Amino acid sequence: DAMVIQNPRYQVTQFGKPVTLSCSQTLNHNVMYWYQQKSSQAPKLLFHYYDKDFNNEADTPDNFQSRRPNTSFCFLDIRSPGLGDAAMYLCATSRRTGYADTQYFGPGTRLTVL
Amino acid sequence: GENVGLHLPTLSVQEGDNSIINCAYSNSASDYFIWYKQESGKGPQFIIDIRSNMDKRQGQRVTVLLNKTVKHLSLQIAATQPGDSAVYFCAETVNFGNEKLTFGTGTRLTIIP
């Protein structure tokens, strides 16, 4: 049973054309994360939501935005994709019980920028 | 800055043999560690975790060892199978409200039939 769902699995966009990636979860977890993972590299955290509180990483470009309209859904918006933004984008969730908690990842969306 | 790194970027193991993947970390404040397996084209999959109050934890065919003295973490996979071929990442974080995971570089494990 899928717990963290990402759509689409593959996304092709043109240079500069805005794109939105979607993540949903059935775990009712408090925290949702977005990571960028380039080929043969470790995932890099872009930002995360703890409930409705947004936490941006200091080195995340302004080109990347996120929305979390409710507990289940979180979106990653790339306002003007560049060639360097081509990557796998991973969504993850965790409960956040006050202790560091396991993060569960979705299958990822592979973004291609033409 | 703080980092989590791996000694070996690639590892090839004969099917049926045991494998050991190593990870070094430098943040002495880290107290929760996770191993993830990532198959090609998929998201990381949780394998096993360990908290800093433990030295060893066992799962099904996997064992994680933690040596806080030398800041070293290892993942042992027993009786490897072709399905174990993947990239393995260690990740660390600090307890009490720090949700940020810091991932290591990753080790590609290839099981040779």
Coordinates of N, CA, C and O in Angstrom, one line a residue, chain A residues 9 31 33 35 37 40-43 45 48 50 57 88 90 96 98-108 110, chain B residues 31-32 34 36 38 41-46 49 51 89 93-101 103-106 108:
Chain A
R9 N 5.4 10.8 -11.9 CA 6.7 10.1 -11.7 C 7.7 10.7 -12.6 O 8.9 10.7 -12.2
V31 N 5.1 16.0 9.5 CA 6.1 16.7 8.8 C 6.2 16.2 7.4 O 6.1 15.0 7.1
Y33 N 8.6 16.8 3.8 CA 9.9 17.3 3.3 C 10.0 17.2 1.8 O 9.4 16.3 1.1
Y35 N 13.1 17.0 -1.1 CA 14.5 16.9 -1.3 C 14.8 16.9 -2.8 O 14.0 16.5 -3.6
Q37 N 17.6 15.4 -5.5 CA 18.6 14.5 -5.6 C 19.1 14.4 -7.1 O 18.4 14.0 -8.0
S40 N 23.7 10.3 -8.8 CA 24.8 9.7 -8.0 C 25.2 10.6 -6.8 O 26.3 10.5 -6.3
Q41 N 24.2 11.4 -6.4 CA 24.4 12.2 -5.2 C 23.4 11.9 -4.1 O 22.4 11.2 -4.4
A42 N 23.7 12.3 -2.9 CA 22.8 12.1 -1.8 C 21.6 13.1 -1.9 O 21.8 14.2 -2.5
P43 N 20.5 12.8 -1.4 CA 19.4 13.7 -1.3 C 19.8 15.0 -0.6 O 20.4 14.9 0.5
L45 N 18.2 18.4 1.2 CA 16.9 18.9 1.7 C 16.7 20.4 1.2 O 17.6 21.2 1.3
H48 N 11.0 22.0 4.6 CA 10.1 21.0 5.1 C 9.0 21.8 5.8 O 9.2 23.0 6.2
Y50 N 6.4 21.6 9.1 CA 6.0 20.9 10.3 C 4.6 21.4 10.5 O 4.4 22.6 11.0
E57 N 15.5 25.8 3.9 CA 17.0 25.6 4.1 C 17.6 26.9 3.5 O 17.2 27.5 2.5
M88 N 16.0 14.3 -9.6 CA 14.9 13.6 -9.0 C 14.5 14.4 -7.7 O 15.3 14.8 -7.0
L90 N 12.3 14.3 -4.3 CA 11.8 13.3 -3.4 C 11.0 14.0 -2.3 O 11.4 15.0 -1.8
R96 N 7.3 13.2 13.8 CA 7.8 14.2 14.7 C 7.1 14.2 16.0 O 6.2 14.9 16.3
G98 N 8.7 14.6 18.8 CA 9.6 15.3 19.8 C 10.9 14.6 19.8 O 11.9 15.2 20.3
Y99 N 11.0 13.4 19.3 CA 12.3 12.8 19.0 C 12.4 12.7 17.5 O 11.5 12.7 16.8
A100 N 13.7 12.7 17.1 CA 13.9 12.5 15.7 C 13.2 11.2 15.2 O 13.3 10.2 15.9
D101 N 12.5 11.3 14.1 CA 11.7 10.1 13.7 C 12.1 9.7 12.3 O 12.5 10.5 11.5
T102 N 11.8 8.5 12.0 CA 12.1 8.0 10.7 C 11.4 8.7 9.6 O 10.2 9.0 9.7
Q103 N 12.1 9.0 8.5 CA 11.5 9.7 7.4 C 11.2 8.6 6.3 O 12.0 7.7 6.0
Y104 N 10.0 8.7 5.8 CA 9.5 7.7 4.8 C 9.4 8.5 3.5 O 8.8 9.5 3.4
F105 N 10.1 7.9 2.5 CA 10.2 8.6 1.2 C 9.2 8.1 0.2 O 8.8 6.9 0.2
G106 N 8.8 9.0 -0.7 CA 8.0 8.6 -1.9 C 8.9 8.1 -3.0 O 10.1 8.1 -2.8
P107 N 8.3 7.6 -4.1 CA 9.1 7.1 -5.2 C 9.9 8.1 -6.0 O 10.8 7.8 -6.8
G108 N 9.6 9.4 -5.8 CA 10.3 10.5 -6.5 C 9.6 10.9 -7.8 O 8.9 10.1 -8.4
R110 N 11.0 12.4 -11.4 CA 12.2 12.8 -12.2 C 11.9 13.9 -13.1 O 11.0 13.8 -14.0
Chain B
D31 N 22.6 11.7 17.2 CA 22.3 10.6 18.1 C 21.2 9.7 17.6 O 20.6 8.9 18.3
Y32 N 20.9 9.9 16.3 CA 20.0 9.0 15.6 C 20.5 8.8 14.2 O 20.8 9.8 13.5
I34 N 20.2 6.4 10.5 CA 19.3 5.5 9.7 C 20.1 5.1 8.5 O 20.9 5.8 7.9
Y36 N 19.4 3.8 4.6 CA 18.4 3.7 3.5 C 19.0 2.9 2.4 O 20.2 3.0 2.1
Q38 N 18.4 2.6 -1.7 CA 17.8 3.2 -2.9 C 18.1 2.4 -4.1 O 19.2 2.4 -4.6
G41 N 16.0 4.5 -9.8 CA 14.7 5.1 -10.2 C 13.7 5.1 -9.1 O 12.5 5.5 -9.3
K42 N 14.1 4.8 -7.9 CA 13.1 4.8 -6.7 C 13.6 5.7 -5.6 O 14.8 6.1 -5.6
G43 N 12.7 6.0 -4.7 CA 13.1 6.8 -3.5 C 13.8 5.9 -2.5 O 13.7 4.7 -2.5
P44 N 14.5 6.5 -1.6 CA 15.2 5.8 -0.5 C 14.2 5.0 0.3 O 13.1 5.5 0.7
Q45 N 14.6 3.8 0.7 CA 13.7 2.9 1.5 C 14.4 2.7 2.8 O 15.5 2.3 2.9
F46 N 13.7 2.9 3.9 CA 14.2 2.7 5.2 C 14.6 1.2 5.4 O 13.8 0.3 5.0
D49 N 17.4 1.5 11.7 CA 17.9 2.7 12.4 C 18.5 2.3 13.8 O 18.3 1.1 14.2
R51 N 19.7 4.3 17.7 CA 19.9 5.5 18.5 C 21.2 5.4 19.2 O 21.8 4.3 19.3
F89 N 22.6 4.6 1.6 CA 23.0 5.8 2.3 C 22.8 5.7 3.8 O 21.8 5.1 4.3
T93 N 21.0 12.5 12.3 CA 20.3 13.6 12.8 C 20.4 13.8 14.3 O 21.0 12.9 15.0
V94 N 20.0 14.9 14.8 CA 20.1 15.2 16.2 C 18.7 15.1 16.8 O 17.8 15.6 16.2
N95 N 18.6 14.6 17.9 CA 17.4 14.4 18.6 C 16.7 15.7 19.0 O 17.2 16.8 18.8
F96 N 15.5 15.6 19.5 CA 14.7 16.6 20.1 C 14.5 17.8 19.1 O 14.9 18.9 19.3
G97 N 13.7 17.5 18.1 CA 13.1 18.5 17.3 C 13.9 18.9 16.1 O 13.4 19.7 15.3
N98 N 15.0 18.3 15.9 CA 15.8 18.6 14.7 C 15.4 17.6 13.6 O 15.8 16.5 13.6
E99 N 14.5 18.0 12.7 CA 14.0 17.1 11.7 C 15.0 16.9 10.6 O 14.8 16.0 9.7
K100 N 16.0 17.6 10.5 CA 16.9 17.6 9.3 C 17.8 16.4 9.4 O 18.5 16.1 10.3
L101 N 17.7 15.5 8.3 CA 18.6 14.4 8.1 C 19.8 14.9 7.3 O 19.6 15.6 6.3
F103 N 22.6 13.3 4.9 CA 22.9 12.1 4.3 C 24.4 12.0 4.0 O 25.0 12.9 3.7
G104 N 24.9 10.7 4.0 CA 26.2 10.4 3.5 C 26.2 10.4 2.0 O 25.2 10.5 1.3
T105 N 27.4 10.2 1.5 CA 27.6 10.2 0.0 C 26.9 9.0 -0.7 O 26.4 9.2 -1.8
G106 N 26.8 7.9 -0.1 CA 26.2 6.7 -0.7 C 27.3 5.7 -1.1 O 28.4 6.1 -1.6
R108 N 27.4 2.2 -3.6 CA 26.7 1.4 -4.6 C 27.2 -0.1 -4.3 O 28.3 -0.4 -4.5

